[in-house]
mmCIF file of N, CA, C and O in Angstrom:
data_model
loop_
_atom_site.group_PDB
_atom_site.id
_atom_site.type_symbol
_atom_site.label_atom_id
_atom_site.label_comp_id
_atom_site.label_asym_id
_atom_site.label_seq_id
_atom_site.Cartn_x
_atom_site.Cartn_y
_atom_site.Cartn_z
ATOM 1 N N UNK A 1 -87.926 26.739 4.193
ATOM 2 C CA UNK A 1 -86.767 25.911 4.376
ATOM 3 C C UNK A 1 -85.521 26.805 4.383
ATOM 4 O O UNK A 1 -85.186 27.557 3.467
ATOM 5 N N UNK A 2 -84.942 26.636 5.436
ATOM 6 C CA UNK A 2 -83.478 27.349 5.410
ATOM 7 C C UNK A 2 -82.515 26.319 4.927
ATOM 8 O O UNK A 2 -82.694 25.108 5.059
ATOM 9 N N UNK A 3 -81.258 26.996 4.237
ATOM 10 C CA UNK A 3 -80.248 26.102 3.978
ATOM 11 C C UNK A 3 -79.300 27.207 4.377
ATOM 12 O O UNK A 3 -79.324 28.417 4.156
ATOM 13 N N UNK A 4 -78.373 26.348 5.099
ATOM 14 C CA UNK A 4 -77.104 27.027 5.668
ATOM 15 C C UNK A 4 -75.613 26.588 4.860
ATOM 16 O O UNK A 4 -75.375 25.398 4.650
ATOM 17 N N UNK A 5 -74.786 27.517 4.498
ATOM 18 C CA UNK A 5 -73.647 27.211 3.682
ATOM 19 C C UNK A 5 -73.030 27.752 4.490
ATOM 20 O O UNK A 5 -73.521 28.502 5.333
ATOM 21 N N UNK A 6 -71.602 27.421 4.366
ATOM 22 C CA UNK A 6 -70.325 28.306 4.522
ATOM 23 C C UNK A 6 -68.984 28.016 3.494
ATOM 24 O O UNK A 6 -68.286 27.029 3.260
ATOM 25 N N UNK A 7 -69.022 29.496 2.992
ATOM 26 C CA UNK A 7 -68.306 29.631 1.801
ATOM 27 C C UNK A 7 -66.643 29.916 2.501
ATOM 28 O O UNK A 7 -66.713 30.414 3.625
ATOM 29 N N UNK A 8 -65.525 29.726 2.108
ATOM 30 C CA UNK A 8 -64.284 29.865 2.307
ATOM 31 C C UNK A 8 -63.751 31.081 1.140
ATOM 32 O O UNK A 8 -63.877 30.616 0.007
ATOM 33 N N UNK A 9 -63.486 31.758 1.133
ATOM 34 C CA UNK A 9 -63.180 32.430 -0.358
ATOM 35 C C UNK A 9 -61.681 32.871 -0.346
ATOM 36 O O UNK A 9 -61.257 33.514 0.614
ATOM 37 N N UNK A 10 -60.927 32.561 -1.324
ATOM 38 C CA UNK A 10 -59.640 32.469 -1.526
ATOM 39 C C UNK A 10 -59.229 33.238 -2.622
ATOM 40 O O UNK A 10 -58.783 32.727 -3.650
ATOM 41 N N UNK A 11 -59.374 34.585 -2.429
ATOM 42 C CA UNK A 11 -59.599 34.979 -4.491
ATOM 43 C C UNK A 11 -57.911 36.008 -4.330
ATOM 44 O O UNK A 11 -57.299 36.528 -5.263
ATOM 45 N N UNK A 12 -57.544 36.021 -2.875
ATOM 46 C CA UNK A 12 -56.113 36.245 -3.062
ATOM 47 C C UNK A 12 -56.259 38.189 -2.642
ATOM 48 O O UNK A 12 -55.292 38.946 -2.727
ATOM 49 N N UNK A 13 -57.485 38.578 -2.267
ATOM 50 C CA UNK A 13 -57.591 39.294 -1.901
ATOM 51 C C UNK A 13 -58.672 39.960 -0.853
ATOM 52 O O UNK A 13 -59.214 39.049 -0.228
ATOM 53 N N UNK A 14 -59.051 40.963 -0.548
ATOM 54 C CA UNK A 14 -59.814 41.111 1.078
ATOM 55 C C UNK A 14 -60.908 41.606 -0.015
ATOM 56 O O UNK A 14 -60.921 42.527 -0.832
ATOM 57 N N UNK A 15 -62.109 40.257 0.451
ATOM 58 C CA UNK A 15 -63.650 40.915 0.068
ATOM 59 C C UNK A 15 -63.741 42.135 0.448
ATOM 60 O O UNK A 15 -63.411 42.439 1.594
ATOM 61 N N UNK A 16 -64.235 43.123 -0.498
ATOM 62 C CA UNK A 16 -65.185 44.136 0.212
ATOM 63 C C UNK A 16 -66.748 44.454 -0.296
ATOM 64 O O UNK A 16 -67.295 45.492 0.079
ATOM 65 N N UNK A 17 -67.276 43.725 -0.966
ATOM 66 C CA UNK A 17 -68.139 44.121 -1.313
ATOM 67 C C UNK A 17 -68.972 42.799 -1.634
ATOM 68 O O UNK A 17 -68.366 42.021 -2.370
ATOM 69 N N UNK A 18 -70.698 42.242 -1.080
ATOM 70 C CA UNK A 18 -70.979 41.020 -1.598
ATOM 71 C C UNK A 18 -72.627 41.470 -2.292
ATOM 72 O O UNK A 18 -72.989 42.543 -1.810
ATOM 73 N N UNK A 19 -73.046 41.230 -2.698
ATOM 74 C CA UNK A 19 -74.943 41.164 -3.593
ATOM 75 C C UNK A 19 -75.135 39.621 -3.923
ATOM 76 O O UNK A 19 -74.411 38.657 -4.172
ATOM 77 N N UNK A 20 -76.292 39.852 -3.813
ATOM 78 C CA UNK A 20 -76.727 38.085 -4.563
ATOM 79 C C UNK A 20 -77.194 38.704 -6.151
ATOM 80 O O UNK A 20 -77.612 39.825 -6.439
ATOM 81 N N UNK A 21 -76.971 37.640 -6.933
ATOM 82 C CA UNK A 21 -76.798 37.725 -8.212
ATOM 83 C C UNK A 21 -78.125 37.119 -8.380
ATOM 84 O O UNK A 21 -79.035 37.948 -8.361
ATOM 85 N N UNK A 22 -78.490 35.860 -8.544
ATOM 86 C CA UNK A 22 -80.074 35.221 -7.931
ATOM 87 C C UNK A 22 -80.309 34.135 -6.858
ATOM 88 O O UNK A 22 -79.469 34.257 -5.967
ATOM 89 N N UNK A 23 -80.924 33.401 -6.701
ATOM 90 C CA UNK A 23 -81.900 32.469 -5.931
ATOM 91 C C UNK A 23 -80.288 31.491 -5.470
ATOM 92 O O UNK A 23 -80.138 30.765 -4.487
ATOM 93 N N UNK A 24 -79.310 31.798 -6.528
ATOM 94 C CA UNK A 24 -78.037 30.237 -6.591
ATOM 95 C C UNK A 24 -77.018 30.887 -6.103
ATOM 96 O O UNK A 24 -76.269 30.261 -5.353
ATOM 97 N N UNK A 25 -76.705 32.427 -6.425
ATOM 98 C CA UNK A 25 -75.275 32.478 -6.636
ATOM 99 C C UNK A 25 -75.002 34.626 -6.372
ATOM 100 O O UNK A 25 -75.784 35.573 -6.461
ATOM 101 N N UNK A 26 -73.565 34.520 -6.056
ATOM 102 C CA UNK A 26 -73.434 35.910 -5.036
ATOM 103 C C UNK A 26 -72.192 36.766 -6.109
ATOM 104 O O UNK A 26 -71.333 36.233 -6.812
ATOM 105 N N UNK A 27 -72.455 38.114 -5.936
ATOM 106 C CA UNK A 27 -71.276 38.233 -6.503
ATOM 107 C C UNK A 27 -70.639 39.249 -5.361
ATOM 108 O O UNK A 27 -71.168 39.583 -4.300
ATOM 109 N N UNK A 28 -69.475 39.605 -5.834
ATOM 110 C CA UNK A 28 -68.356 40.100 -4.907
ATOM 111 C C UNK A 28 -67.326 40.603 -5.767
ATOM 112 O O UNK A 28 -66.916 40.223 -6.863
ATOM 113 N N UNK A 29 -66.988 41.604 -4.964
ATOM 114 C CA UNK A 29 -65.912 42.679 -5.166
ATOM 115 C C UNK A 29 -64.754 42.502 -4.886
ATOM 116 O O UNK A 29 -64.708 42.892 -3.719
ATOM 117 N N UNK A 30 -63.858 42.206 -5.132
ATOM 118 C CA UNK A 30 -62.334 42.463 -4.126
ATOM 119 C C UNK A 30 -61.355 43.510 -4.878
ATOM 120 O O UNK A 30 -61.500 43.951 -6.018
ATOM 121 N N UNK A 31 -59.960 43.896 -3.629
ATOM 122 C CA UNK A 31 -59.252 44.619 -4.001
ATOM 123 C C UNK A 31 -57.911 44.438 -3.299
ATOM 124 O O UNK A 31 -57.842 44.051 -2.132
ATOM 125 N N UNK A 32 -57.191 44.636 -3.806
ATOM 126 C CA UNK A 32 -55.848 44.667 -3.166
ATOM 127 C C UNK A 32 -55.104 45.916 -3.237
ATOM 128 O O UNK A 32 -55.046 46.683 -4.198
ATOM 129 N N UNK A 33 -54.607 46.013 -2.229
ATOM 130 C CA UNK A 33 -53.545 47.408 -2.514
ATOM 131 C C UNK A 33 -51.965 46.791 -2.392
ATOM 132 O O UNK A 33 -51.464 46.066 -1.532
ATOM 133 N N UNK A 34 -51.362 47.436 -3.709
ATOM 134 C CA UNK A 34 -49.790 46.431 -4.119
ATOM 135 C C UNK A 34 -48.797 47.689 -3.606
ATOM 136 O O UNK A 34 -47.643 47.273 -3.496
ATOM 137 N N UNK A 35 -48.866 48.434 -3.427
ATOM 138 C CA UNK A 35 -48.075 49.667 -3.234
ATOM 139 C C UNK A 35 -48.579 50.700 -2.244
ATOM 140 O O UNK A 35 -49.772 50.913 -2.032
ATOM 141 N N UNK A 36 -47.578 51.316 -1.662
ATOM 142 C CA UNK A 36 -48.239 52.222 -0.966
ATOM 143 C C UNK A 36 -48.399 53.443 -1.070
ATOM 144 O O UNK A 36 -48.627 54.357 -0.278
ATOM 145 N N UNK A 37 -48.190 53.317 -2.607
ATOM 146 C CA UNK A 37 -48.832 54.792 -3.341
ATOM 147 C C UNK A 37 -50.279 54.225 -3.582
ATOM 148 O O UNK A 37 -50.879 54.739 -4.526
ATOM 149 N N UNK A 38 -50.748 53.522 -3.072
ATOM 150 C CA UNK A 38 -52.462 53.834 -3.379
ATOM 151 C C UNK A 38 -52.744 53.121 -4.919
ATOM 152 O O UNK A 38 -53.437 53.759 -5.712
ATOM 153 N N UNK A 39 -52.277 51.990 -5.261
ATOM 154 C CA UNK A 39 -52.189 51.557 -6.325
ATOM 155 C C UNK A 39 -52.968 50.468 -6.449
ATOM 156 O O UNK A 39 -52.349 49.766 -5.649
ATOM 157 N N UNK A 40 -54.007 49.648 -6.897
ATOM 158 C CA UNK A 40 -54.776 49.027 -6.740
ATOM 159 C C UNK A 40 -54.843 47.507 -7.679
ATOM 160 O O UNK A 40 -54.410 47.612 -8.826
ATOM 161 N N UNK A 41 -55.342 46.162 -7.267
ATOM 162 C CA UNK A 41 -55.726 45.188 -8.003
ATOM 163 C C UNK A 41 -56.934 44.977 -7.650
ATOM 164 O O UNK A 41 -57.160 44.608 -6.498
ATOM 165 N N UNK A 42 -58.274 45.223 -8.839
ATOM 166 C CA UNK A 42 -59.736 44.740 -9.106
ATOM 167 C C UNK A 42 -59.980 43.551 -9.399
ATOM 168 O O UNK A 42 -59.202 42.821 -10.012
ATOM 169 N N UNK A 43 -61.231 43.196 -8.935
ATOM 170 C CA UNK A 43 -61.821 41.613 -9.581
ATOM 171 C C UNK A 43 -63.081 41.377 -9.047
ATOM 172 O O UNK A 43 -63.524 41.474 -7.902
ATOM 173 N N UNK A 44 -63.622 41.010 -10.227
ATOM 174 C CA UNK A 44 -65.708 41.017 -9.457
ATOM 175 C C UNK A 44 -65.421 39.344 -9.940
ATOM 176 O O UNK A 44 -64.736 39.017 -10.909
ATOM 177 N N UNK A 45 -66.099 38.444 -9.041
ATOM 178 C CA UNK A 45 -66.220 37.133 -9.093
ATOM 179 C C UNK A 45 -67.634 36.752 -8.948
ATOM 180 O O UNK A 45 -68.267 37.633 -8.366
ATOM 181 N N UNK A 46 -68.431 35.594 -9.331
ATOM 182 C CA UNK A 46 -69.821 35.438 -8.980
ATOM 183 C C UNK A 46 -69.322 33.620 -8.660
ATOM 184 O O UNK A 46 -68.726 32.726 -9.260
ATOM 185 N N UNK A 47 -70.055 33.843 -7.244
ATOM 186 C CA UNK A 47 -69.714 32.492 -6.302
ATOM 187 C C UNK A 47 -71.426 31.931 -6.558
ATOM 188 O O UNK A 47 -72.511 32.505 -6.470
ATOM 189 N N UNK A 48 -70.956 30.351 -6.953
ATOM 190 C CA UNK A 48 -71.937 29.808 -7.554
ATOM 191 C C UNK A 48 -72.453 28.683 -6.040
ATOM 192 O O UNK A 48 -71.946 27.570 -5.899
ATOM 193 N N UNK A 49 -73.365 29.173 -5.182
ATOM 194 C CA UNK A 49 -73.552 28.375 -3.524
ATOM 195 C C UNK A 49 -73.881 26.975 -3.743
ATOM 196 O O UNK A 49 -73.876 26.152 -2.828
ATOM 197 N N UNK A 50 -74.197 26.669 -5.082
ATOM 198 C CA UNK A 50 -74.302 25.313 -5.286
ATOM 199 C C UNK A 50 -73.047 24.356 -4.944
ATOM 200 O O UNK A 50 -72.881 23.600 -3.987
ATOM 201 N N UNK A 51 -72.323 24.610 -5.914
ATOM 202 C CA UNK A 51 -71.285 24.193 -6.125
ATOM 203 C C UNK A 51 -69.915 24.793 -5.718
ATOM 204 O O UNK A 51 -68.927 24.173 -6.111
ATOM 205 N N UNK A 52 -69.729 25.874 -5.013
ATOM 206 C CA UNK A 52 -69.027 26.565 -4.489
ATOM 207 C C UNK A 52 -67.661 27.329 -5.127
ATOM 208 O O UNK A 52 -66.780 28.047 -4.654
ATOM 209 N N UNK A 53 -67.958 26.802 -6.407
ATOM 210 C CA UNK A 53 -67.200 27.673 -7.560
ATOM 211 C C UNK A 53 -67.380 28.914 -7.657
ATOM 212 O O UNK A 53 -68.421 29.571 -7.650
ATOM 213 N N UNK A 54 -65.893 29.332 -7.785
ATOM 214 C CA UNK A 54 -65.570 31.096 -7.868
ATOM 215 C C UNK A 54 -65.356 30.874 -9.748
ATOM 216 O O UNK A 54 -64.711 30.049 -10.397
ATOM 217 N N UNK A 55 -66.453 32.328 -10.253
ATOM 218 C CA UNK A 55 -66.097 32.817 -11.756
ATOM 219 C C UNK A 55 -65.788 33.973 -11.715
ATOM 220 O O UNK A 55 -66.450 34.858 -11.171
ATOM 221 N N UNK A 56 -64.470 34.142 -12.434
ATOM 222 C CA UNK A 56 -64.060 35.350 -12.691
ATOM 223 C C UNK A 56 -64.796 36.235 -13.186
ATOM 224 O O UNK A 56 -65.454 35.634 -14.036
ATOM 225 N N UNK A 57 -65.308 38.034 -13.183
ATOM 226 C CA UNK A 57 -66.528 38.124 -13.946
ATOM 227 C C UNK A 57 -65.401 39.585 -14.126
ATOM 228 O O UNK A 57 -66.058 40.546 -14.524
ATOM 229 N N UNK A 58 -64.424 39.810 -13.992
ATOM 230 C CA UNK A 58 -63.336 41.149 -13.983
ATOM 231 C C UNK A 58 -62.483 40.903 -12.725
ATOM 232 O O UNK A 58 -62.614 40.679 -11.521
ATOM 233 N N UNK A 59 -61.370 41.097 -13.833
ATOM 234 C CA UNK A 59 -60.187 40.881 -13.017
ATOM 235 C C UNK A 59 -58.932 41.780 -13.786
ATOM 236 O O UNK A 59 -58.598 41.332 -14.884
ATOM 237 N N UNK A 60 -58.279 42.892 -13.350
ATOM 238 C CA UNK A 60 -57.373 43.680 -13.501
ATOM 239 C C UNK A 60 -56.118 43.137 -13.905
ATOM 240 O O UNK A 60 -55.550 42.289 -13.217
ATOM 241 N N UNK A 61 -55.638 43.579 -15.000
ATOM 242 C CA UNK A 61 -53.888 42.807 -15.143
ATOM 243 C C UNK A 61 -52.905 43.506 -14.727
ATOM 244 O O UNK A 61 -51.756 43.079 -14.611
ATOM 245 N N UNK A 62 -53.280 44.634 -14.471
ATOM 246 C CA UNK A 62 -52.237 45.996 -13.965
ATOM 247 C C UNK A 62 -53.282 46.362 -13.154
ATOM 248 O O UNK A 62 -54.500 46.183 -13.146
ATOM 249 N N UNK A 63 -52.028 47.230 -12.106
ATOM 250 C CA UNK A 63 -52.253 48.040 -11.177
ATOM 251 C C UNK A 63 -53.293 48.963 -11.619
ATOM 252 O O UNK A 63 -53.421 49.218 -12.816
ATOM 253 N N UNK A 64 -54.167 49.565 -10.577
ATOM 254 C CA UNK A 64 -54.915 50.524 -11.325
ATOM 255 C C UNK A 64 -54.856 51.747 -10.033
ATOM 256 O O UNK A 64 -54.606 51.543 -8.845
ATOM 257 N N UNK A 65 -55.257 53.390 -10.882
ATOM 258 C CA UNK A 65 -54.883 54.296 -9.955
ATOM 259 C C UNK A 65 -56.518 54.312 -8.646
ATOM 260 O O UNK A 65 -56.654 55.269 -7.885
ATOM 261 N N UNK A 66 -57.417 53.270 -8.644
ATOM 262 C CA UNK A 66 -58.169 53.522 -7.520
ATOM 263 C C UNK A 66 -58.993 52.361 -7.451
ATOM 264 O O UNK A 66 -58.883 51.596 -8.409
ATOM 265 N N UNK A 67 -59.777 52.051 -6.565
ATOM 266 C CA UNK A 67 -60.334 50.510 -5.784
ATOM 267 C C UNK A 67 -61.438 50.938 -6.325
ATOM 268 O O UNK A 67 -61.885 52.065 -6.539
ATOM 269 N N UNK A 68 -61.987 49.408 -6.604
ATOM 270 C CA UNK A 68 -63.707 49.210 -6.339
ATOM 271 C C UNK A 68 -64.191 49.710 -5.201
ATOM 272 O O UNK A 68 -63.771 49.427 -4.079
ATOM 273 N N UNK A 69 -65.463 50.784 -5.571
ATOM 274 C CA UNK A 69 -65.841 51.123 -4.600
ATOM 275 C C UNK A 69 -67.436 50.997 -3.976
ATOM 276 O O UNK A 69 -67.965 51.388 -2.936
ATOM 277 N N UNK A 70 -68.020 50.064 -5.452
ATOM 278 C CA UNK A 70 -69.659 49.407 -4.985
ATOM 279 C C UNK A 70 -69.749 48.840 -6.318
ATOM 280 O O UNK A 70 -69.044 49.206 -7.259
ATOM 281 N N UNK A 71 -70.784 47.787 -6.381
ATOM 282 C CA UNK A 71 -71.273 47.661 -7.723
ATOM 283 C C UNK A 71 -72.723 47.347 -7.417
ATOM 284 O O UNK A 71 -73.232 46.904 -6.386
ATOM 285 N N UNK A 72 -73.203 47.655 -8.460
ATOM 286 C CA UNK A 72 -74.866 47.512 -8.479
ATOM 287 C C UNK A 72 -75.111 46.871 -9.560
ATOM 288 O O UNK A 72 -74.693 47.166 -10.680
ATOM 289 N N UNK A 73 -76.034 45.662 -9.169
ATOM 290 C CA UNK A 73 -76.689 44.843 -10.325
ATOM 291 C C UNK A 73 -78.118 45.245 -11.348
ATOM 292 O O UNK A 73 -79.033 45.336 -10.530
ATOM 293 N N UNK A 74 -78.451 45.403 -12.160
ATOM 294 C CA UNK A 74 -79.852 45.962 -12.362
ATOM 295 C C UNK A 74 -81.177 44.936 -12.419
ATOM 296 O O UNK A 74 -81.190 43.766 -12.800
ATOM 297 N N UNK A 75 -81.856 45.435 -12.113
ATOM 298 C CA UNK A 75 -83.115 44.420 -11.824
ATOM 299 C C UNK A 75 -83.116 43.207 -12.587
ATOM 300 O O UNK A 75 -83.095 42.176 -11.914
ATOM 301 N N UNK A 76 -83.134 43.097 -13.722
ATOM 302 C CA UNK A 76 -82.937 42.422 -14.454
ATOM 303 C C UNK A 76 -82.114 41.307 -14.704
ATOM 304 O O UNK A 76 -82.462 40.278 -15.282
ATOM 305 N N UNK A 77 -80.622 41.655 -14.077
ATOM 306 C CA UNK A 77 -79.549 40.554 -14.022
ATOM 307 C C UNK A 77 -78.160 40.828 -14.726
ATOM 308 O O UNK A 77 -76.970 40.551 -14.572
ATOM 309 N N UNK A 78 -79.157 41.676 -15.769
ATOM 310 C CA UNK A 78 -78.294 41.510 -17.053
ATOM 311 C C UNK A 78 -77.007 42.422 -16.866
ATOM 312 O O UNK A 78 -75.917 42.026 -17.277
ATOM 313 N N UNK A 79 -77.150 43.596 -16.264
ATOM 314 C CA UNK A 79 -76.039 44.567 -16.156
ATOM 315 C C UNK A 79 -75.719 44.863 -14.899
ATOM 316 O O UNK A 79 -76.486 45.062 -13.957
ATOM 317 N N UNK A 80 -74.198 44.890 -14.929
ATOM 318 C CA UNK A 80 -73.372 45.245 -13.058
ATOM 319 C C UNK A 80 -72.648 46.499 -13.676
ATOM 320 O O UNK A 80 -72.139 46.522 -14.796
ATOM 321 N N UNK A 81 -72.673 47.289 -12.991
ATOM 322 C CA UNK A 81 -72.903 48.737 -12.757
ATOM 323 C C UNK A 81 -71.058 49.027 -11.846
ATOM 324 O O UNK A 81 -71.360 49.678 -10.846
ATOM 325 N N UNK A 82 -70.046 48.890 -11.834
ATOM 326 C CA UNK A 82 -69.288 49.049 -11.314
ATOM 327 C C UNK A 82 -68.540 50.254 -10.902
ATOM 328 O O UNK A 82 -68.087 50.937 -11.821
ATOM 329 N N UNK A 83 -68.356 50.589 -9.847
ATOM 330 C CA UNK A 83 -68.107 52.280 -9.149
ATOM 331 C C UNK A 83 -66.763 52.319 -8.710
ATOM 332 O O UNK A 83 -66.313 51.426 -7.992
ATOM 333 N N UNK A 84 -65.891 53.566 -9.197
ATOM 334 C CA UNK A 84 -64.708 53.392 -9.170
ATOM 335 C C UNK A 84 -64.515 54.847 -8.396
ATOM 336 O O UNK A 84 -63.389 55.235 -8.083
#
């Protein structure tokens, strides 16, 4: 059985990065650049396809000096691995 969604995502910044988390739900990377010294806003969210709710899972309060640059989930679930 296929099921087809289409997600809208509004998290205020340009996805770059998506993984499925399990069988329900995706997570994702975003980043913003606020300056054009290379100055950065992070945030990993896990989009729940059920219900189409965005959870915050890290989100930056300050600028930071460099972007998300992958994250890896571990087999398990339990740990995201985030690359800077």
């Amino acid at each position: 059985e296929i099921i087809v969604r289409e997600f809208v995502v509004d998290a205020g910044h340009a996805v770059r990065g998506v993984r499925w988390y399990d069988d329900k739900s995706l997570l994702m990377y975003v980043v913003q650049e606020v300056q054009a010294d290379s100055v950065w806003i992070n945030a990993v969210f896990r989009l729940d396809c059920q219900s189409g709710r965005m959870i915050p899972l890290m989100q930056t309060r300050r600028a930071e000096p460099t972007h998300i640059r992958g994250m890896k989930l571990s087999p398990s679930g339990k740990y995201l691995l985030v690359l800077r």
